Short mmCIF file of C-alpha atoms in Angstrom, two decimals:
data_model
loop_
_atom_site.label_atom_id
_atom_site.label_comp_id
_atom_site.label_asym_id
_atom_site.label_seq_id
_atom_site.Cartn_x
_atom_site.Cartn_y
_atom_site.Cartn_z
CA LEU A 1 -4.03 -4.14 -20.99
CA PRO A 2 -0.45 -3.02 -21.78
CA ALA A 3 1.30 -5.71 -23.83
CA PRO A 4 4.11 -6.48 -21.32
CA LEU A 5 1.59 -7.01 -18.52
CA ARG A 6 -0.63 -9.15 -20.72
CA ARG A 7 2.29 -11.37 -21.73
CA ALA A 8 3.47 -11.74 -18.14
CA ALA A 9 -0.03 -12.58 -16.94
CA ARG A 10 -0.35 -15.23 -19.64
CA ARG A 11 2.94 -16.81 -18.56
CA THR A 12 1.55 -17.28 -15.06
CA GLY A 13 -1.79 -18.52 -16.37
CA ALA A 14 -3.68 -15.71 -14.72
CA LEU A 15 -5.76 -13.98 -17.38
CA GLY A 16 -9.42 -14.85 -17.26
CA MET A 17 -9.21 -16.30 -13.75
CA ALA A 18 -11.00 -14.58 -10.91
CA ALA A 19 -8.89 -14.07 -7.82
CA SER A 20 -9.96 -16.30 -4.97
CA SER A 21 -11.15 -14.77 -1.72
CA TRP A 22 -8.17 -14.06 0.53
CA GLU A 23 -8.39 -14.56 4.26
CA PRO A 24 -5.53 -13.02 6.26
CA GLY A 25 -5.83 -15.54 9.08
CA LEU A 26 -3.12 -15.59 11.71
CA ALA A 27 -0.15 -13.25 11.47
CA PRO A 28 2.46 -14.33 8.89
CA ASP A 29 6.00 -15.04 9.96
CA LEU A 30 7.37 -12.43 7.56
CA LEU A 31 5.58 -9.28 6.39
CA CYS A 32 7.67 -7.81 3.59
CA LEU A 33 6.90 -4.25 2.51
CA ASP A 34 7.98 -2.19 -0.44
CA PHE A 35 8.80 1.38 0.63
CA ASP A 36 7.93 3.84 -2.15
CA GLY A 37 4.24 3.54 -2.93
CA VAL A 38 3.47 1.41 0.15
CA VAL A 39 5.03 3.20 3.13
CA CYS A 40 6.03 6.50 1.52
CA ASP A 41 4.67 8.80 -1.18
CA SER A 42 7.90 10.06 -2.77
CA ARG A 43 6.40 11.31 -6.03
CA LEU A 44 7.36 14.98 -5.58
CA GLU A 45 10.86 14.25 -4.32
CA THR A 46 11.81 11.70 -6.99
CA THR A 47 10.48 13.96 -9.75
CA THR A 48 12.32 17.02 -8.44
CA SER A 49 15.56 15.14 -7.80
CA GLY A 50 15.29 13.46 -11.20
CA TYR A 51 14.95 16.85 -12.90
CA MET A 52 17.96 18.28 -11.07
CA ALA A 53 20.02 15.15 -11.78
CA LEU A 54 19.08 15.38 -15.46
CA ARG A 55 20.31 18.99 -15.60
CA SER A 56 23.53 18.05 -13.82
CA GLU A 57 24.29 14.95 -15.89
CA TRP A 58 23.41 16.41 -19.29
CA ALA A 59 24.06 20.14 -18.94
CA SER A 60 24.23 20.84 -22.68
CA PHE A 61 20.94 19.00 -23.24
CA ALA A 62 19.32 21.03 -20.46
CA GLU A 63 20.63 24.30 -21.88
CA GLU A 64 19.51 23.39 -25.40
CA HIS A 65 15.97 22.82 -24.16
CA GLY A 66 15.85 25.80 -21.82
CA LEU A 67 15.52 23.83 -18.57
CA GLY A 68 15.70 26.23 -15.64
CA GLU A 69 16.76 25.60 -12.06
CA LEU A 70 13.38 24.29 -10.89
CA PRO A 71 11.13 21.80 -12.70
CA PRO A 72 8.30 23.48 -14.64
CA GLN A 73 4.72 22.40 -14.11
CA TRP A 74 4.54 20.49 -17.40
CA PHE A 75 7.51 18.39 -16.26
CA LEU A 76 5.95 17.66 -12.87
CA ASP A 77 2.66 16.70 -14.53
CA ALA A 78 4.38 14.42 -17.04
CA LEU A 79 6.49 12.61 -14.45
CA GLY A 80 3.42 12.26 -12.24
CA VAL A 81 1.75 10.28 -15.03
CA LEU A 82 4.93 8.23 -15.47
CA ARG A 83 5.45 7.39 -11.78
CA PRO A 84 3.78 3.95 -12.06
CA VAL A 85 6.41 2.80 -14.59
CA VAL A 86 9.42 3.87 -12.49
CA GLU A 87 11.18 0.86 -11.00
CA THR A 88 14.35 2.55 -9.71
CA GLY A 89 14.85 6.25 -8.95
CA TYR A 90 17.48 6.99 -11.60
CA GLU A 91 14.93 6.10 -14.30
CA ASN A 92 13.35 9.50 -13.62
CA MET A 93 16.38 10.97 -15.39
CA LEU A 94 15.79 8.88 -18.51
CA LEU A 95 12.05 9.44 -18.50
CA GLY A 96 12.68 13.15 -18.01
CA ARG A 97 14.85 13.23 -21.13
CA LEU A 98 12.13 11.52 -23.14
CA VAL A 99 9.52 13.97 -21.84
CA VAL A 100 11.71 16.94 -22.77
CA GLU A 101 12.26 15.50 -26.27
CA GLU A 102 8.53 14.82 -26.64
CA ARG A 103 7.79 18.44 -25.70
CA ALA A 104 10.31 19.68 -28.28
CA ALA A 105 8.75 17.47 -30.95
CA ARG A 106 5.40 19.16 -30.22
CA GLY A 107 6.81 22.63 -30.66
CA GLY A 108 7.82 23.35 -27.05
CA GLY A 109 6.19 26.02 -24.96
CA ASP A 110 5.36 26.12 -21.26
CA ASP A 111 1.63 25.74 -21.90
CA VAL A 112 2.09 22.19 -23.22
CA ASP A 113 -0.09 19.47 -21.66
CA GLY A 114 2.32 17.67 -19.35
CA ALA A 115 -0.03 14.75 -18.75
CA ALA A 116 -0.22 14.16 -22.51
CA LEU A 117 3.58 14.18 -22.71
CA GLY A 118 3.74 11.60 -19.94
CA SER A 119 1.16 9.37 -21.60
CA ALA A 120 3.04 9.48 -24.90
CA VAL A 121 6.30 8.44 -23.23
CA ALA A 122 4.58 5.74 -21.13
CA ALA A 123 3.21 4.12 -24.29
CA ARG A 124 6.71 3.20 -25.46
CA TRP A 125 8.53 2.79 -22.14
CA GLY A 126 9.84 -0.56 -20.95
CA HIS A 127 13.10 -2.37 -20.25
CA ALA A 128 13.95 -2.47 -23.96
CA GLU A 129 13.52 1.30 -24.34
CA ARG A 130 15.46 1.92 -21.13
CA ASP A 131 18.34 -0.27 -22.29
CA ARG A 132 18.33 1.34 -25.75
CA LEU A 133 18.74 4.75 -24.16
CA LEU A 134 21.50 3.58 -21.83
CA ASP A 135 23.50 1.58 -24.38
CA ASP A 136 22.83 3.05 -27.82
CA VAL A 137 21.91 6.69 -27.21
CA LEU A 138 23.74 7.76 -24.06
CA GLY A 139 26.48 5.12 -23.73
CA VAL A 140 26.26 5.05 -19.97
CA HIS A 141 25.86 2.27 -17.40
CA SER A 142 22.85 2.38 -15.13
CA LEU A 143 25.08 2.33 -12.03
CA GLU A 144 26.61 5.64 -13.12
CA LEU A 145 23.16 7.19 -13.20
CA VAL A 146 22.28 5.61 -9.85
CA GLN A 147 25.34 7.37 -8.42
CA SER A 148 24.47 10.66 -10.13
CA PHE A 149 20.90 10.51 -8.87
CA GLY A 150 22.10 9.65 -5.36
CA SER A 151 24.64 12.49 -5.41
CA VAL A 152 21.93 15.01 -6.26
CA ARG A 153 19.80 13.69 -3.42
CA ASP A 154 22.76 13.93 -1.03
CA GLY A 155 23.34 17.52 -2.14
CA ARG A 156 19.71 18.47 -1.63
CA MET A 157 19.73 16.85 1.82
CA ALA A 158 22.88 18.71 2.80
CA GLU A 159 21.47 22.03 1.57
CA ASP A 160 17.99 21.74 3.10
CA LEU A 161 17.20 18.42 4.75
CA ALA A 162 13.78 19.51 6.00
CA ARG A 163 12.67 20.53 2.51
CA TRP A 164 13.99 17.36 0.88
CA ALA A 165 12.49 15.04 3.48
CA GLY A 166 9.24 17.02 3.49
CA GLU A 167 8.74 16.06 -0.14
CA ASN A 168 8.43 12.44 1.05
CA ARG A 169 5.07 11.98 2.76
CA LEU A 170 4.34 8.83 4.73
CA TYR A 171 1.02 7.16 4.07
CA PRO A 172 -0.92 6.82 7.36
CA VAL A 173 -0.97 3.03 7.14
CA GLY A 174 2.73 2.98 6.22
CA ARG A 175 3.56 5.03 9.31
CA ARG A 176 1.54 2.63 11.42
CA LEU A 177 3.33 -0.46 10.08
CA VAL A 178 6.75 1.09 10.74
CA LEU A 179 5.68 1.90 14.31
CA HIS A 180 4.54 -1.68 14.80
CA ALA A 181 7.89 -2.94 13.53
CA ALA A 182 9.72 -0.67 15.97
CA ALA A 183 7.56 -1.76 18.92
CA ALA A 184 7.54 -5.51 18.17
CA ALA A 185 9.43 -7.77 20.49
CA ALA A 186 12.32 -9.74 19.04
CA GLY A 187 11.11 -13.02 17.56
CA SER A 188 7.45 -11.99 17.49
CA ALA A 189 5.30 -12.43 14.40
CA PRO A 190 5.02 -10.91 12.00
CA ALA A 191 8.60 -9.79 11.55
CA VAL A 192 8.41 -6.70 9.33
CA LYS A 193 10.97 -6.28 6.56
CA ILE A 194 11.38 -3.45 4.05
CA ILE A 195 12.54 -4.44 0.56
CA THR A 196 13.15 -1.39 -1.59
CA THR A 197 14.98 -0.10 -4.65
CA LYS A 198 15.77 3.06 -2.66
CA GLN A 199 19.16 3.42 -1.01
CA GLU A 200 19.08 2.74 2.71
CA ARG A 201 20.34 6.15 3.81
CA PHE A 202 17.41 7.86 2.12
CA VAL A 203 14.87 5.56 3.78
CA GLN A 204 16.33 6.23 7.20
CA ALA A 205 16.45 10.00 6.61
CA ILE A 206 12.76 10.04 5.64
CA LEU A 207 11.75 8.04 8.70
CA GLU A 208 13.82 10.26 10.99
CA HIS A 209 12.28 13.45 9.53
CA ASN A 210 8.85 12.01 10.20
CA GLY A 211 9.70 11.41 13.85
CA LEU A 212 10.06 7.65 13.55
CA PRO A 213 12.83 5.43 14.89
CA PRO A 214 15.54 4.12 12.57
CA PHE A 215 14.45 0.91 10.88
CA PRO A 216 16.64 -2.03 11.99
CA GLU A 217 19.46 -2.40 9.47
CA ASP A 218 19.10 -6.17 9.41
CA ASP A 219 15.46 -5.79 8.34
CA LEU A 220 15.99 -3.20 5.59
CA PHE A 221 17.06 -4.42 2.15
CA ASP A 222 17.89 -1.72 -0.39
CA LEU A 223 18.77 -1.78 -4.11
CA LEU A 224 22.31 -2.98 -3.35
CA CYS A 225 20.91 -6.22 -1.90
CA GLY A 226 19.80 -7.51 -5.30
CA PRO A 227 16.42 -8.22 -6.93
CA LYS A 228 13.42 -8.45 -4.64
CA THR A 229 12.83 -12.06 -5.69
CA GLU A 230 16.28 -13.01 -4.42
CA VAL A 231 15.81 -11.12 -1.16
CA LEU A 232 12.53 -12.96 -0.54
CA LYS A 233 14.26 -16.29 -1.13
CA GLN A 234 17.07 -15.40 1.26
CA LEU A 235 14.63 -14.35 3.97
CA ALA A 236 12.61 -17.55 3.62
CA THR A 237 15.76 -19.71 3.64
CA HIS A 238 17.13 -17.96 6.72
CA HIS A 239 13.82 -18.34 8.57
CA ALA A 240 13.55 -22.04 7.69
CA ALA A 241 17.11 -22.69 8.86
CA ARG A 242 16.52 -20.85 12.13
CA TYR A 243 13.09 -22.22 13.05
CA GLY A 244 13.05 -25.56 11.27
CA ARG A 245 9.98 -24.88 9.13
CA GLU A 246 8.99 -22.97 6.04
CA PRO A 247 7.71 -19.47 6.90
CA ARG A 248 4.43 -17.92 5.86
CA VAL A 249 5.44 -14.85 3.85
CA VAL A 250 3.23 -11.93 2.81
CA PHE A 251 4.72 -9.49 0.30
CA VAL A 252 3.09 -6.06 -0.10
CA GLU A 253 3.89 -4.07 -3.27
CA ASP A 254 2.49 -1.28 -5.41
CA ARG A 255 4.00 -2.51 -8.71
CA VAL A 256 2.18 -5.39 -10.34
CA GLU A 257 5.23 -6.06 -12.54
CA THR A 258 7.23 -6.90 -9.43
CA LEU A 259 4.51 -9.22 -8.15
CA LEU A 260 4.38 -10.97 -11.53
CA LYS A 261 8.12 -11.71 -11.26
CA VAL A 262 7.53 -13.28 -7.86
CA ALA A 263 4.58 -15.28 -9.20
CA GLU A 264 6.73 -16.63 -12.05
CA ASP A 265 9.42 -17.96 -9.71
CA PRO A 266 8.66 -21.55 -8.59
CA GLU A 267 10.82 -21.10 -5.48
CA LEU A 268 8.41 -18.40 -4.29
CA ALA A 269 5.20 -20.33 -4.93
CA GLY A 270 4.10 -20.00 -1.31
CA VAL A 271 4.48 -16.22 -1.00
CA GLU A 272 1.17 -14.38 -0.63
CA LEU A 273 1.04 -11.34 -2.91
CA LEU A 274 -0.79 -8.11 -2.08
CA LEU A 275 -1.03 -5.09 -4.38
CA VAL A 276 -1.92 -1.82 -2.66
CA ASP A 277 -4.39 0.45 -4.41
CA TRP A 278 -2.95 3.65 -2.86
CA GLY A 279 0.46 3.35 -4.52
CA TYR A 280 1.84 3.99 -7.98
CA ASN A 281 -0.33 1.84 -10.18
CA THR A 282 -3.08 2.30 -12.72
CA PRO A 283 -6.58 0.81 -13.01
CA GLU A 284 -5.27 -1.47 -15.79
CA GLN A 285 -2.48 -2.75 -13.57
CA ARG A 286 -4.88 -3.34 -10.70
CA ALA A 287 -7.09 -5.29 -13.09
CA VAL A 288 -4.16 -7.61 -13.84
CA ALA A 289 -3.73 -8.25 -10.12
CA GLU A 290 -7.45 -8.78 -9.55
CA ALA A 291 -7.53 -11.39 -12.33
CA HIS A 292 -4.47 -13.23 -11.03
CA GLU A 293 -5.04 -16.33 -8.96
CA ARG A 294 -2.28 -15.44 -6.47
CA MET A 295 -2.71 -11.68 -6.12
CA HIS A 296 -5.09 -9.61 -4.06
CA VAL A 297 -5.67 -5.86 -4.23
CA ILE A 298 -6.01 -4.13 -0.85
CA SER A 299 -7.01 -0.63 0.19
CA GLU A 300 -5.66 1.43 3.09
CA ALA A 301 -8.75 0.39 5.08
CA ASP A 302 -7.95 -3.27 4.35
CA ALA A 303 -4.35 -2.75 5.47
CA SER A 304 -5.50 -1.09 8.68
CA ARG A 305 -7.72 -4.07 9.43
CA LEU A 306 -4.77 -6.39 8.80
CA ALA A 307 -2.68 -4.36 11.23
CA ASP A 308 -5.46 -4.63 13.84
CA SER A 309 -5.60 -8.38 13.33
CA TRP A 310 -1.87 -9.04 13.27
CA PHE A 311 -0.48 -6.41 15.66
CA GLY A 312 -3.35 -5.37 17.91
CA ALA A 313 -3.66 -1.77 19.08
CA PRO A 314 -1.73 0.86 17.11
CA ALA A 315 1.86 1.08 18.29
CA THR A 316 3.31 4.26 19.71
CA TYR A 317 6.78 5.74 19.73
CA ALA A 318 7.92 8.55 22.00
CA GLY A 319 9.57 10.50 19.20
CA ALA A 320 6.71 10.18 16.72
CA ARG A 321 4.84 13.24 15.56
CA ARG A 322 1.72 13.69 13.52
CA ASP A 323 1.97 14.19 9.77
CA PRO A 324 1.39 17.80 8.74
CA ASP A 325 -1.52 18.32 6.40
CA PRO A 326 0.14 17.54 3.03
CA GLY A 327 -2.44 19.53 1.08
CA PRO A 328 -3.22 18.56 -2.49
CA GLY A 329 -0.82 16.04 -4.02
CA PRO A 330 1.63 17.02 -6.73
#
C-alpha cells in the first residue's frame, strides 16, 4: 500500500482487521454525499480546465514546453491516472506542471506514454510535494490558484456552457440520489447533503445542464465551508440541537484519505463511512477501506439498493432528462 495510506490506517488501528458486515437498516437522519466521484464524473472537465489554467497562469512555461491550445492525449492520459490523488480542482494545475516536466525529462515527444508519466508523478505526490511546489518553487498561495482555476472554468462556461457542462457526466445512481433529495418532504429522513471541494456555482450549473433542479443552498457545502470533517460536525451539532438527539450520519466518499481523516476524529466516531467503488480510487485504496473496521466499500448496485430501502420508488422531476450515451470514458 502507498506509505501515507499505510501510516493513516495504522493510526486508526485498521490494518489487518476485516471489515464487519454492514447492514443499512433504517434510513439515516443525514446522508452526506461527496460530489465529484460520487454524484458526478468530472474527470474530462477538470483535466481540460486544469490544462487551460496551467497555460494561463504560467504562459512562459507553457510556451517553453510547446503546450498548444488543447490538451494533448498524453496529458489527458496522465491526468486520468492522477485523478484519484486530486483533492481540490486547482491541484490539476500543479500535477499538470509535474507531468509536463516529467515528459521533458524523458525527451519529450507526443508519442510518450501518458499513463507512465502519471504513474511517475503519483509515486511522489502528496501534501508535502504540493506544499513544496506552492511555497518553494512557485511562491504562490493555493487560494490564488483556486481563483485562477475558477476563472478559467467561468470563462469556459461563458464561451460554451453546453460543452463545459457536457464534460461532467452524472453517474446514474448520483442522478437518482439528487432526484430523491429534490422530491423529499421537508424534515423527512434521510436529509441529503452534498459536501464538496467544488465551488457551489459549478455544482449547480452541472445539475441544471443535466435537467435537474437546483440543489437547496442550505444543503450544499462547498470548499469555502471548510474541511469536510468540520462540516460533518456542524451538521451533527445542528441536528442534535434541533431534534434533541444525536443523528445517525452516513458519509459517502470516493477518497479513502478523506474517510481516514473522519475515522481519526473522535468527535465523528459515530459516522458510518462508505467508499464507492465507481469513483476516483484505486484497488489499493479500496483495500485500505475493506480492511478498516469502520469503512465499507459499495458498488453502484449496492447504492441503488440503499436508495430503494431508504427512499422507496425512484423519484421523478418534471425537468429531468435522460443522460446521453457518454460513450467511452476519457
